[in-house]
Every structure is written in C-alpha cells, then in structure tokens.
Short mmCIF file of C-alpha atoms in Angstrom, two decimals:
data_model
loop_
_atom_site.label_atom_id
_atom_site.label_comp_id
_atom_site.label_asym_id
_atom_site.label_seq_id
_atom_site.Cartn_x
_atom_site.Cartn_y
_atom_site.Cartn_z
CA UNK A 1 -11.07 -39.02 29.89
CA UNK A 2 -9.00 -36.02 28.96
CA UNK A 3 -9.92 -32.47 29.92
CA UNK A 4 -10.44 -31.57 26.26
CA UNK A 5 -13.01 -34.37 25.87
CA UNK A 6 -14.81 -33.21 29.01
CA UNK A 7 -14.92 -29.63 27.72
CA UNK A 8 -16.38 -30.82 24.41
CA UNK A 9 -19.07 -32.77 26.31
CA UNK A 10 -19.86 -29.72 28.43
CA UNK A 11 -20.15 -27.54 25.34
CA UNK A 12 -22.40 -30.12 23.69
CA UNK A 13 -24.66 -30.11 26.76
CA UNK A 14 -24.69 -26.33 26.71
CA UNK A 15 -25.58 -26.15 23.01
CA UNK A 16 -28.36 -28.66 23.51
CA UNK A 17 -29.67 -26.68 26.49
CA UNK A 18 -29.56 -23.48 24.42
CA UNK A 19 -31.54 -25.01 21.57
CA UNK A 20 -34.18 -26.58 23.85
CA UNK A 21 -34.58 -23.46 26.00
CA UNK A 22 -34.89 -21.23 22.96
CA UNK A 23 -37.49 -23.52 21.43
CA UNK A 24 -39.50 -23.66 24.65
CA UNK A 25 -39.36 -19.86 24.99
CA UNK A 26 -40.60 -19.44 21.43
CA UNK A 27 -43.53 -21.72 22.25
CA UNK A 28 -44.69 -19.52 25.14
CA UNK A 29 -48.04 -17.81 24.63
CA UNK A 30 -48.35 -14.66 26.78
CA UNK A 31 -51.73 -13.87 28.23
CA UNK A 32 -53.58 -10.71 27.33
CA UNK A 33 -51.70 -7.63 28.51
CA UNK A 34 -48.44 -9.55 29.00
CA UNK A 35 -45.35 -9.81 26.88
CA UNK A 36 -42.11 -11.72 27.06
CA UNK A 37 -39.61 -10.07 29.38
CA UNK A 38 -36.69 -11.64 27.48
CA UNK A 39 -36.37 -12.81 23.93
CA UNK A 40 -36.00 -16.55 23.23
CA UNK A 41 -32.31 -16.11 22.53
CA UNK A 42 -31.74 -14.83 26.06
CA UNK A 43 -33.55 -17.83 27.53
CA UNK A 44 -31.29 -20.08 25.47
CA UNK A 45 -28.20 -18.15 26.51
CA UNK A 46 -29.28 -18.39 30.16
CA UNK A 47 -29.51 -22.17 29.91
CA UNK A 48 -26.21 -22.34 28.04
CA UNK A 49 -24.42 -20.29 30.70
CA UNK A 50 -25.79 -22.41 33.54
CA UNK A 51 -24.77 -25.58 31.75
CA UNK A 52 -21.26 -24.47 30.79
CA UNK A 53 -19.88 -21.81 33.13
CA UNK A 54 -20.11 -23.60 36.53
CA UNK A 55 -18.79 -26.84 35.04
CA UNK A 56 -15.83 -25.11 33.39
CA UNK A 57 -14.99 -23.25 36.59
CA UNK A 58 -15.23 -26.48 38.59
CA UNK A 59 -12.95 -28.25 36.13
CA UNK A 60 -10.43 -25.40 36.16
CA UNK A 61 -10.29 -25.22 39.96
CA UNK A 62 -9.98 -29.01 40.22
CA UNK A 63 -7.18 -29.18 37.66
CA UNK A 64 -5.33 -26.35 39.37
CA UNK A 65 -5.53 -27.78 42.88
CA UNK A 66 -5.46 -31.53 42.27
CA UNK A 67 -1.73 -31.87 41.35
CA UNK A 68 -0.68 -30.15 44.57
CA UNK A 69 -2.94 -32.41 46.64
CA UNK A 70 -1.73 -35.59 44.91
CA UNK A 71 1.90 -34.56 45.27
CA UNK A 72 1.43 -33.76 48.96
CA UNK A 73 -0.27 -37.09 49.62
CA UNK A 74 2.47 -39.05 47.83
CA UNK A 75 5.18 -37.09 49.62
CA UNK A 76 3.64 -37.82 53.01
CA UNK A 77 3.67 -41.55 52.20
CA UNK A 78 7.36 -41.62 51.37
CA UNK A 79 9.68 -43.21 53.96
CA UNK A 80 10.67 -40.90 56.79
CA UNK A 81 14.37 -41.29 56.02
CA UNK A 82 13.81 -40.17 52.43
CA UNK A 83 11.92 -37.04 53.45
CA UNK A 84 14.30 -36.00 56.22
CA UNK A 85 17.63 -36.82 54.56
CA UNK A 86 20.22 -34.04 54.54
CA UNK A 87 20.33 -33.94 50.75
CA UNK A 88 16.56 -34.36 50.36
CA UNK A 89 15.02 -32.07 47.75
CA UNK A 90 11.26 -32.33 47.40
CA UNK A 91 11.09 -31.13 43.80
CA UNK A 92 13.85 -33.52 42.68
CA UNK A 93 12.37 -36.50 44.50
CA UNK A 94 8.86 -35.83 43.19
CA UNK A 95 10.30 -35.34 39.72
CA UNK A 96 11.84 -38.79 39.94
CA UNK A 97 8.57 -40.27 41.22
CA UNK A 98 6.53 -38.74 38.41
CA UNK A 99 9.12 -39.85 35.84
CA UNK A 100 9.00 -43.40 37.18
CA UNK A 101 5.21 -43.19 37.17
CA UNK A 102 5.27 -42.38 33.47
CA UNK A 103 7.49 -45.37 32.85
CA UNK A 104 5.35 -47.67 35.02
CA UNK A 105 2.38 -47.01 32.74
CA UNK A 106 4.32 -48.56 29.86
CA UNK A 107 5.36 -51.74 31.70
CA UNK A 108 3.57 -55.04 31.47
CA UNK A 109 2.76 -57.09 34.57
CA UNK A 110 5.97 -59.14 34.47
CA UNK A 111 8.19 -56.08 34.06
CA UNK A 112 6.33 -54.27 36.84
CA UNK A 113 6.92 -57.19 39.23
CA UNK A 114 10.62 -57.18 38.35
CA UNK A 115 10.75 -53.46 39.05
CA UNK A 116 8.99 -53.91 42.39
CA UNK A 117 11.43 -56.68 43.36
CA UNK A 118 14.42 -54.52 42.42
CA UNK A 119 15.82 -57.23 40.13
CA UNK A 120 16.19 -54.89 37.16
CA UNK A 121 17.85 -51.55 36.54
CA UNK A 122 15.01 -49.02 36.25
CA UNK A 123 17.03 -46.62 34.15
CA UNK A 124 17.82 -49.23 31.52
CA UNK A 125 14.31 -50.70 31.61
CA UNK A 126 12.59 -47.35 31.15
CA UNK A 127 15.05 -46.37 28.42
CA UNK A 128 13.71 -49.25 26.34
CA UNK A 129 10.22 -47.79 26.86
CA UNK A 130 11.23 -44.31 25.74
CA UNK A 131 11.33 -42.78 29.24
CA UNK A 132 14.59 -41.15 30.36
CA UNK A 133 15.53 -41.09 34.04
CA UNK A 134 18.32 -39.06 35.60
CA UNK A 135 19.22 -41.98 37.90
CA UNK A 136 18.14 -45.50 38.71
CA UNK A 137 16.03 -44.32 41.64
CA UNK A 138 15.35 -46.02 44.95
CA UNK A 139 13.19 -49.10 45.72
CA UNK A 140 10.57 -47.05 47.59
CA UNK A 141 9.92 -44.95 44.46
CA UNK A 142 8.09 -47.76 42.61
CA UNK A 143 5.19 -48.00 45.12
CA UNK A 144 5.14 -44.22 45.35
CA UNK A 145 4.93 -43.95 41.57
CA UNK A 146 2.10 -46.51 41.44
CA UNK A 147 0.23 -44.56 44.12
CA UNK A 148 0.83 -41.34 42.22
CA UNK A 149 -0.61 -42.86 39.02
CA UNK A 150 -3.65 -44.25 40.85
CA UNK A 151 -4.42 -40.93 42.53
CA UNK A 152 -3.89 -39.01 39.30
CA UNK A 153 -6.21 -41.33 37.39
CA UNK A 154 -8.83 -41.08 40.14
CA UNK A 155 -8.54 -37.30 40.08
CA UNK A 156 -9.09 -37.22 36.33
CA UNK A 157 -12.04 -39.57 36.60
CA UNK A 158 -13.73 -37.70 39.46
CA UNK A 159 -13.18 -34.31 37.84
CA UNK A 160 -14.76 -35.52 34.60
CA UNK A 161 -17.76 -37.01 36.41
CA UNK A 162 -18.22 -33.93 38.58
CA UNK A 163 -17.97 -31.50 35.66
CA UNK A 164 -20.41 -33.46 33.49
CA UNK A 165 -22.90 -33.88 36.36
CA UNK A 166 -22.65 -30.18 37.17
CA UNK A 167 -23.19 -29.34 33.51
CA UNK A 168 -26.30 -31.51 33.30
CA UNK A 169 -27.64 -30.03 36.54
CA UNK A 170 -27.09 -26.53 35.20
CA UNK A 171 -28.85 -27.41 31.97
CA UNK A 172 -31.85 -28.79 33.87
CA UNK A 173 -31.95 -25.68 36.05
CA UNK A 174 -31.80 -23.46 32.98
CA UNK A 175 -34.64 -25.35 31.31
CA UNK A 176 -36.76 -25.46 34.46
CA UNK A 177 -39.21 -22.63 35.00
CA UNK A 178 -39.05 -20.92 31.61
CA UNK A 179 -41.89 -18.41 31.77
CA UNK A 180 -43.13 -15.19 30.24
CA UNK A 181 -41.70 -12.97 33.00
CA UNK A 182 -38.44 -14.80 33.60
CA UNK A 183 -35.64 -12.21 33.67
CA UNK A 184 -33.19 -14.21 31.58
CA UNK A 185 -31.90 -11.13 29.79
CA UNK A 186 -30.88 -9.40 33.05
CA UNK A 187 -29.00 -12.47 34.25
CA UNK A 188 -27.18 -13.00 30.96
CA UNK A 189 -26.18 -9.34 30.68
CA UNK A 190 -24.98 -9.34 34.29
CA UNK A 191 -22.83 -12.39 33.62
CA UNK A 192 -21.42 -10.73 30.49
CA UNK A 193 -20.59 -7.65 32.57
CA UNK A 194 -18.78 -9.81 35.09
CA UNK A 195 -16.90 -11.49 32.27
CA UNK A 196 -15.79 -8.16 30.83
CA UNK A 197 -14.73 -6.95 34.27
CA UNK A 198 -12.78 -10.18 34.80
CA UNK A 199 -11.00 -9.73 31.45
CA UNK A 200 -10.06 -6.15 32.35
CA UNK A 201 -8.89 -7.25 35.79
CA UNK A 202 -6.73 -9.99 34.30
CA UNK A 203 -5.09 -7.48 31.94
CA UNK A 204 -4.38 -5.08 34.82
CA UNK A 205 -3.11 -7.80 37.16
CA UNK A 206 -0.87 -9.17 34.42
CA UNK A 207 0.74 -5.75 34.00
CA UNK A 208 1.14 -5.39 37.76
CA UNK A 209 2.61 -8.89 37.95
CA UNK A 210 5.14 -8.11 35.22
CA UNK A 211 6.23 -4.96 37.02
CA UNK A 212 6.49 -6.63 40.42
CA UNK A 213 8.37 -9.65 39.04
CA UNK A 214 11.04 -7.28 37.72
CA UNK A 215 10.92 -4.78 40.58
CA UNK A 216 11.88 -7.13 43.41
CA UNK A 217 14.79 -8.61 41.44
CA UNK A 218 15.88 -5.11 40.47
CA UNK A 219 15.94 -4.10 44.14
CA UNK A 220 18.14 -7.12 44.85
CA UNK A 221 20.48 -6.05 42.05
CA UNK A 222 20.81 -2.50 43.39
CA UNK A 223 21.75 -3.94 46.77
CA UNK A 224 24.93 -5.24 45.08
CA UNK A 225 25.52 -2.51 42.50
CA UNK A 226 24.93 1.21 43.18
CA UNK A 227 22.14 2.75 41.10
CA UNK A 228 24.41 5.64 40.08
CA UNK A 229 26.94 3.20 38.62
CA UNK A 230 24.20 1.48 36.65
CA UNK A 231 22.37 4.52 35.29
CA UNK A 232 25.41 6.70 34.62
CA UNK A 233 28.13 4.16 33.91
CA UNK A 234 29.70 4.21 30.45
CA UNK A 235 31.29 0.73 30.50
CA UNK A 236 29.42 -2.55 30.11
CA UNK A 237 31.59 -5.42 31.36
CA UNK A 238 29.56 -7.80 33.55
CA UNK A 239 32.42 -10.33 33.86
CA UNK A 240 30.45 -13.54 33.88
CA UNK A 241 31.47 -15.92 36.63
CA UNK A 242 30.66 -19.60 37.00
CA UNK A 243 27.72 -20.54 39.19
CA UNK A 244 28.60 -20.44 42.88
CA UNK A 245 32.08 -19.09 42.30
CA UNK A 246 31.38 -15.60 43.65
CA UNK A 247 33.18 -13.98 40.77
CA UNK A 248 33.97 -10.31 40.27
CA UNK A 249 31.11 -7.87 40.22
CA UNK A 250 32.10 -6.24 36.94
CA UNK A 251 30.84 -2.97 35.46
CA UNK A 252 27.18 -2.52 34.56
CA UNK A 253 27.00 0.84 32.80
CA UNK A 254 23.63 1.40 31.13
CA UNK A 255 24.70 4.29 28.89
CA UNK A 256 26.21 2.19 26.02
CA UNK A 257 23.15 -0.05 25.85
CA UNK A 258 20.69 2.84 26.08
CA UNK A 259 22.60 4.78 23.43
CA UNK A 260 22.62 1.77 21.10
CA UNK A 261 18.90 1.18 21.66
CA UNK A 262 17.93 4.77 20.88
CA UNK A 263 20.44 5.11 18.02
CA UNK A 264 19.25 2.03 16.16
CA UNK A 265 15.62 2.98 16.75
CA UNK A 266 16.32 6.49 15.42
CA UNK A 267 17.92 5.16 12.22
CA UNK A 268 14.98 2.79 11.76
CA UNK A 269 12.46 5.60 12.22
CA UNK A 270 14.36 7.89 9.82
CA UNK A 271 13.99 5.19 7.18
CA UNK A 272 10.48 3.95 7.98
CA UNK A 273 8.63 7.21 8.64
CA UNK A 274 9.08 8.93 5.24
CA UNK A 275 8.38 5.78 3.23
CA UNK A 276 5.48 4.67 5.38
CA UNK A 277 3.93 8.13 5.59
CA UNK A 278 4.24 8.79 1.84
CA UNK A 279 2.75 5.36 1.15
CA UNK A 280 -0.17 6.21 3.43
CA UNK A 281 -0.73 9.55 1.69
CA UNK A 282 -0.67 7.88 -1.72
CA UNK A 283 -3.13 5.19 -0.71
CA UNK A 284 -5.47 7.64 1.03
CA UNK A 285 -5.54 10.40 -1.58
CA UNK A 286 -4.11 9.41 -4.95
CA UNK A 287 -4.50 5.65 -5.41
CA UNK A 288 -7.56 4.25 -7.13
CA UNK A 289 -9.69 1.76 -5.30
CA UNK A 290 -8.21 -1.10 -7.31
CA UNK A 291 -4.62 -0.03 -6.69
CA UNK A 292 -5.33 0.49 -2.99
CA UNK A 293 -6.82 -2.99 -2.68
CA UNK A 294 -3.54 -4.40 -4.00
CA UNK A 295 -0.91 -2.10 -2.46
CA UNK A 296 -2.24 -2.04 1.11
CA UNK A 297 -2.27 -5.85 1.59
CA UNK A 298 1.16 -6.15 -0.02
CA UNK A 299 2.58 -3.59 2.39
CA UNK A 300 0.97 -5.29 5.35
CA UNK A 301 2.56 -8.61 4.38
CA UNK A 302 5.80 -7.16 5.75
CA UNK A 303 4.24 -7.05 9.21
CA UNK A 304 3.67 -10.81 9.15
CA UNK A 305 7.28 -11.77 8.39
CA UNK A 306 9.07 -13.13 11.51
CA UNK A 307 11.80 -10.84 12.82
CA UNK A 308 14.36 -13.65 12.61
CA UNK A 309 13.83 -13.65 8.84
CA UNK A 310 14.59 -9.93 8.76
CA UNK A 311 17.73 -10.64 10.79
CA UNK A 312 18.87 -13.29 8.31
CA UNK A 313 18.16 -10.87 5.46
CA UNK A 314 20.32 -8.25 7.19
CA UNK A 315 23.12 -10.71 7.92
CA UNK A 316 23.26 -12.30 4.47
CA UNK A 317 22.32 -9.42 2.16
CA UNK A 318 22.07 -5.90 3.57
CA UNK A 319 25.19 -5.99 5.78
CA UNK A 320 27.58 -7.38 3.12
CA UNK A 321 26.08 -4.99 0.54
CA UNK A 322 26.69 -1.91 2.68
CA UNK A 323 30.19 -3.13 3.57
CA UNK A 324 31.14 -3.74 -0.05
CA UNK A 325 29.57 -0.46 -1.16
CA UNK A 326 31.49 1.51 1.45
CA UNK A 327 34.70 -0.30 0.50
CA UNK A 328 34.16 0.63 -3.15
CA UNK A 329 33.48 4.26 -2.26
CA UNK A 330 36.50 4.48 0.05
CA UNK A 331 38.81 2.71 -2.36
CA UNK A 332 39.55 -0.38 -0.29
CA UNK A 333 38.88 -0.12 3.45
CA UNK A 334 35.13 -0.17 4.25
CA UNK A 335 33.81 2.50 6.60
CA UNK A 336 30.56 0.57 7.22
CA UNK A 337 30.84 -2.81 8.94
CA UNK A 338 28.61 -5.71 7.96
CA UNK A 339 27.22 -5.65 11.51
CA UNK A 340 26.50 -2.01 12.26
CA UNK A 341 23.92 0.47 13.46
CA UNK A 342 23.11 1.37 9.86
CA UNK A 343 22.47 -2.24 8.86
CA UNK A 344 20.19 -2.91 11.80
CA UNK A 345 18.42 0.42 11.41
CA UNK A 346 17.70 -0.07 7.69
CA UNK A 347 16.33 -3.58 8.10
CA UNK A 348 14.31 -2.62 11.16
CA UNK A 349 12.97 0.34 9.18
CA UNK A 350 11.76 -2.04 6.48
CA UNK A 351 9.98 -4.04 9.16
CA UNK A 352 8.33 -0.89 10.55
CA UNK A 353 7.04 0.44 7.21
CA UNK A 354 3.70 -1.42 7.39
CA UNK A 355 3.13 -0.19 10.95
CA UNK A 356 3.63 3.44 9.92
CA UNK A 357 1.71 3.17 6.63
CA UNK A 358 -1.24 1.22 7.98
CA UNK A 359 -1.75 3.36 11.09
CA UNK A 360 -1.24 6.62 9.20
CA UNK A 361 -3.57 5.54 6.41
CA UNK A 362 -6.33 4.73 8.90
CA UNK A 363 -5.83 8.08 10.63
CA UNK A 364 -5.83 10.08 7.38
CA UNK A 365 -8.95 8.38 6.06
CA UNK A 366 -10.67 9.07 9.42
CA UNK A 367 -10.47 12.85 8.84
CA UNK A 368 -14.01 14.11 8.07
CA UNK A 369 -14.71 14.05 4.37
CA UNK A 370 -16.25 17.52 4.60
CA UNK A 371 -12.80 19.06 5.20
CA UNK A 372 -11.45 17.38 2.09
CA UNK A 373 -14.38 18.29 -0.15
CA UNK A 374 -14.58 21.84 1.20
CA UNK A 375 -10.90 22.46 0.40
CA UNK A 376 -11.28 21.16 -3.15
CA UNK A 377 -14.47 23.19 -3.55
CA UNK A 378 -12.58 26.38 -2.68
CA UNK A 379 -10.12 25.72 -5.50
CA UNK A 380 -7.22 24.03 -3.70
CA UNK A 381 -5.34 21.28 -5.50
CA UNK A 382 -5.15 17.76 -4.11
CA UNK A 383 -1.59 18.30 -2.88
CA UNK A 384 -2.53 21.59 -1.22
CA UNK A 385 -5.53 19.93 0.39
CA UNK A 386 -3.30 17.18 1.75
CA UNK A 387 -0.59 19.55 3.01
CA UNK A 388 -2.74 22.31 4.47
CA UNK A 389 -5.94 20.55 5.53
CA UNK A 390 -5.74 16.77 5.86
CA UNK A 391 -2.27 16.38 7.39
CA UNK A 392 -2.74 19.13 10.01
CA UNK A 393 -6.06 17.56 10.98
CA UNK A 394 -4.52 14.08 11.19
CA UNK A 395 -1.22 15.19 12.75
CA UNK A 396 -2.02 14.29 16.38
CA UNK A 397 -3.01 10.77 15.40
CA UNK A 398 0.03 10.38 13.15
CA UNK A 399 2.36 11.54 15.93
CA UNK A 400 0.79 9.02 18.27
CA UNK A 401 1.20 6.27 15.68
CA UNK A 402 4.86 7.18 15.18
CA UNK A 403 5.53 7.05 18.92
CA UNK A 404 3.88 3.63 19.15
CA UNK A 405 6.03 2.49 16.22
CA UNK A 406 9.15 3.81 17.96
CA UNK A 407 8.32 1.80 21.07
CA UNK A 408 8.05 -1.27 18.81
CA UNK A 409 11.51 -0.51 17.42
CA UNK A 410 13.02 -0.10 20.88
CA UNK A 411 11.86 -3.58 21.91
CA UNK A 412 13.28 -5.43 18.90
CA UNK A 413 15.91 -8.12 19.59
CA UNK A 414 16.54 -10.62 16.78
CA UNK A 415 17.33 -8.07 14.07
CA UNK A 416 19.81 -6.34 16.36
CA UNK A 417 21.56 -9.59 17.30
CA UNK A 418 22.21 -10.54 13.68
CA UNK A 419 22.57 -7.08 12.12
CA UNK A 420 24.32 -5.00 14.80
CA UNK A 421 26.12 -7.59 16.92
CA UNK A 422 26.41 -7.81 20.71
CA UNK A 423 29.29 -5.38 21.32
CA UNK A 424 28.36 -2.72 23.88
CA UNK A 425 30.14 0.17 22.18
CA UNK A 426 29.56 3.88 22.75
CA UNK A 427 30.00 5.64 19.41
CA UNK A 428 28.28 8.10 17.10
CA UNK A 429 29.49 6.40 13.92
CA UNK A 430 26.52 4.54 12.37
CA UNK A 431 28.94 2.32 10.47
CA UNK A 432 30.16 0.65 13.66
CA UNK A 433 28.56 -2.06 15.76
CA UNK A 434 26.44 -1.33 18.80
CA UNK A 435 23.91 -3.32 20.77
CA UNK A 436 20.68 -2.75 22.64
CA UNK A 437 19.12 -3.37 26.02
CA UNK A 438 17.03 -6.30 24.81
CA UNK A 439 20.06 -8.13 23.43
CA UNK A 440 21.88 -7.89 26.75
CA UNK A 441 18.81 -9.09 28.64
CA UNK A 442 18.92 -12.25 26.55
CA UNK A 443 22.68 -12.60 27.09
CA UNK A 444 22.45 -12.20 30.86
CA UNK A 445 19.71 -14.81 31.19
CA UNK A 446 21.31 -17.39 28.89
CA UNK A 447 23.55 -20.11 30.22
CA UNK A 448 24.14 -21.89 33.54
CA UNK A 449 24.43 -18.93 35.89
CA UNK A 450 23.72 -18.29 39.54
CA UNK A 451 20.33 -16.63 39.59
CA UNK A 452 21.21 -14.47 42.59
CA UNK A 453 24.41 -13.03 41.12
CA UNK A 454 24.59 -9.41 39.88
CA UNK A 455 25.48 -10.73 36.42
CA UNK A 456 22.00 -12.28 36.18
CA UNK A 457 19.97 -9.81 38.24
CA UNK A 458 21.09 -6.96 36.00
CA UNK A 459 18.74 -8.35 33.34
CA UNK A 460 15.78 -7.38 35.52
CA UNK A 461 17.15 -3.86 35.98
CA UNK A 462 17.53 -3.59 32.21
CA UNK A 463 14.03 -4.97 31.72
CA UNK A 464 12.33 -2.52 34.06
CA UNK A 465 14.29 0.34 32.48
CA UNK A 466 13.09 -0.67 29.03
CA UNK A 467 9.57 -1.07 30.38
CA UNK A 468 9.66 2.47 31.79
CA UNK A 469 10.90 3.91 28.49
CA UNK A 470 8.26 2.23 26.34
CA UNK A 471 5.53 2.99 28.89
CA UNK A 472 6.46 6.67 28.88
CA UNK A 473 6.37 6.74 25.07
CA UNK A 474 2.98 5.04 24.93
CA UNK A 475 1.53 7.38 27.58
CA UNK A 476 2.87 10.40 25.73
CA UNK A 477 1.38 9.12 22.47
CA UNK A 478 -2.03 8.72 24.09
CA UNK A 479 -1.73 12.19 25.61
CA UNK A 480 -0.99 13.77 22.22
CA UNK A 481 -3.90 11.99 20.56
CA UNK A 482 -6.41 12.85 23.27
CA UNK A 483 -5.28 16.46 23.72
CA UNK A 484 -5.57 17.50 20.08
CA UNK A 485 -8.19 15.11 18.72
CA UNK A 486 -11.22 17.27 19.52
CA UNK A 487 -9.93 20.24 17.53
CA UNK A 488 -10.88 18.53 14.28
CA UNK A 489 -14.12 16.77 15.22
#
C-alpha cells in the first residue's frame, strides 16, 4: 500500500471521527447551571487531530528512517570482500543493488532462477525489462537485491499497518469521554499554536540552512583565492580546468559581474517604475470601476509569464529591433548590439511592470479616504490631490515596493542569459553586452567539474554576495515602511 493511500485512509478516519465527535457533542445536555466548555466543532477538531496528527508523524518518521535502516542491513549482509575492497564505494554498490532490485521485481520465476545461477547477462536481461544498469553486477548482488526488496516491502506494510492502527486508536481516544466540561478548545488551540510555531521555525531554519550551506563553501573558496582579489578584482577569467587536473586558478574579479547586475537592474527599474507607477495612479484615481476590473487583471497577467518566455521575446524580437533601429539611425553600423544591457533592461522592465503597478496600487488605495475627500472638499483638483496629498502619504510604502521590485530584478537569470549574453564586460555603454552574478553562478555549477576547485566554489561566494545585497535591500525597504508609516495613520 502506497503512502498516499495510507494518508487518504488516515484522513478518512479523521473526518469520520470529526463528524461523530461533533454529533455526540451536539447531543450533550448540560445540567442546570452548566454550559459546554467547548463548542461541538472543537470536540470534532479534537478527535480529528488525535486521529490524524500522530499517525502522520509516525508515517513521516518511519519513511524517513526506514531506508537508512534497510540499506544498512543489506550492506552488512554483503560479502566481506565486497565491503572491504580497495575500490569499494558504498553509495555505488547500494545503487547497483537497488537498481537490480527494481529489475528483479519485473522478472518471472524462470528468469529469476537464471539470474541467481549467473547463466544470463543481467544488463541485457534488465534492458529488456526497461531497467538500465551501469554494469552487469556481481553474483552476490542478486540475493542482496532480493533481500532489499523483501525488507522494503515489509517496511511499507508495517508502516501502513502502524499508521492506520494509530489513527484508529487516536479516533477512539478522541471520541471517548466527550463531556460538558471537556477542554477540547484549549487542546485544539494549543496544537494550532504549536503548528504555527513549527511553521515559523521551519522558515527560519531554512534561511539559516541556506546561509550556512553557502558560507562554509565560501570560506573554502577564500582559502584558495584572496578576498581582496575577489571583491576588488576587475577581471573575470575563471579558466575552467578538467576535473582532477589541478588547473590554473584564474581571476575571479567580482566588479564586472556586480556592475552588470546593478546596471541591468537600473535600466529595468528606469523603464518599469514610471509605467507601473502611472498605471497604479490611473487605476487608483481616474479609472472607473469597470475599467479597473479589466486593466488590473490584464497587467497582472504579465507577472504569470515564465521568465524564459521573456528571454525568448528579447532574443527574437526586442534585441534585433534595437540593433536594426540603431543601425538605421547611425547609417550602417549599429551602436546597440542584439544582446546588450539595454535589451535585457527593457524586457526585464516589462516583466517588472505588474509588480510595481500592483504593489503601488494597493498602497495608494490604502491611504485613508478622509485625506482624499478632505483635499477635494477644500477645492483641490484630482491631480493636485494625487500629487500633494495621496502620493506623499503613500510614498514610504511605494519606496518599499520599489526596493522589493529591485531585489527581484537583481535575482533574474534567464532574461539576462538570452538578452545580455554571458560576457563579463566592464563598460558604461548600455548598447554593449554585460552579464550578472546569477548567470555566472549557473555557469560555474554547470558541467563535469571538480566540486572542490576554486572554479566551482566561486559560485558559492557569488551566491552569498547576492544574498547579502538582496537582504540589505529588503531590510532597508522594511525600515522605510515602518519608520514613516505612522505619520499618515
């Protein structure tokens, strides 16, 4: 029985326990001077939680720990010479065993006996069953694979039985003792509090894990390359070397990548901010309700388009258009390349328009209506009201929204790859190609490289640098919003 089927059974038990407990609570008749401590819905929720939560936790812990136990048991049963061989690699051997185990499941009895006897080539036999093996394996791997399958099947069976039994026991416990003074509400609310705390903890630990996963690799990188060379270098030339060859260290200057990242983001913001902000002002102040109901969803459709589609649009349409236009204006030689900062910035700006317009529109409409009506009542026009009352009141929120949008632009990758190229140039000409930090992170982690080489570890240094930049922008945006928000409340 699959885990999904077990979860559905557990949920069905929980729903049944909820319905029965709620019905029994509704049937209670308090004595004179008494009243129900908890509403029937809380009694039902209490039974539901007892029926579902322990069983789900049991199933999750079992599924997380069972593979390691099964693998350890199978490994211990392998021949001593296989486990202690000079070229023995546990992950590779267990990968072969599990692959053979998958193929064994598809064999009939006669084919399995042939495989056990070693009278057939396992690689060719499993290929006919749709299972690919890296090699033909060893004779001892067939019994190990059979043992692995048996233990895995037993683990699945026992976990399903245990989870269902635990769910039924929880349901019975939740239904037992329903009374007028049962504090079901307190228990349910306490469990909800624990759930919310767990969700917050997971979010925090995930952030800490991301930082630590980059930090340790970054420290390893700076042991090979001086930090001053990385942060202040003006040449990006990592000189990729083949795995294990110990190739040249190369040059890892951050300045060209940082300049390209900020330059492209600046061009994108220069294009997106006016259009998005004017669109927000129009929708908030001038558009009728019917027009707003049409324009706002149409603008927000842009936010749902995948960034690779924007990149294709830049590569096939915007880039050639700007190149041909510049060639026509210059009389032959174009001064804007098809892959350039301007191309990437314009297309990224189009992508950012819905972010700016939607956030700004929400912030403008959140300004107290009394400010708007009071300004009009004193004789100001709608444009004067917007310029002198509404926008100043909404400015802190708009600035925060723009900073959040800028951090979104800094982290973009696909548009830059297709619209600006991968050349790490240092230039102020927006018509030339540049690249960004995110593009080089992808480049450094793509291909068959030695994971401990500076050429690969530099990706983690780039990643933590980008993380620090976007974190600083987000913190500054929150600071601006919180510092000035109370002035207008």
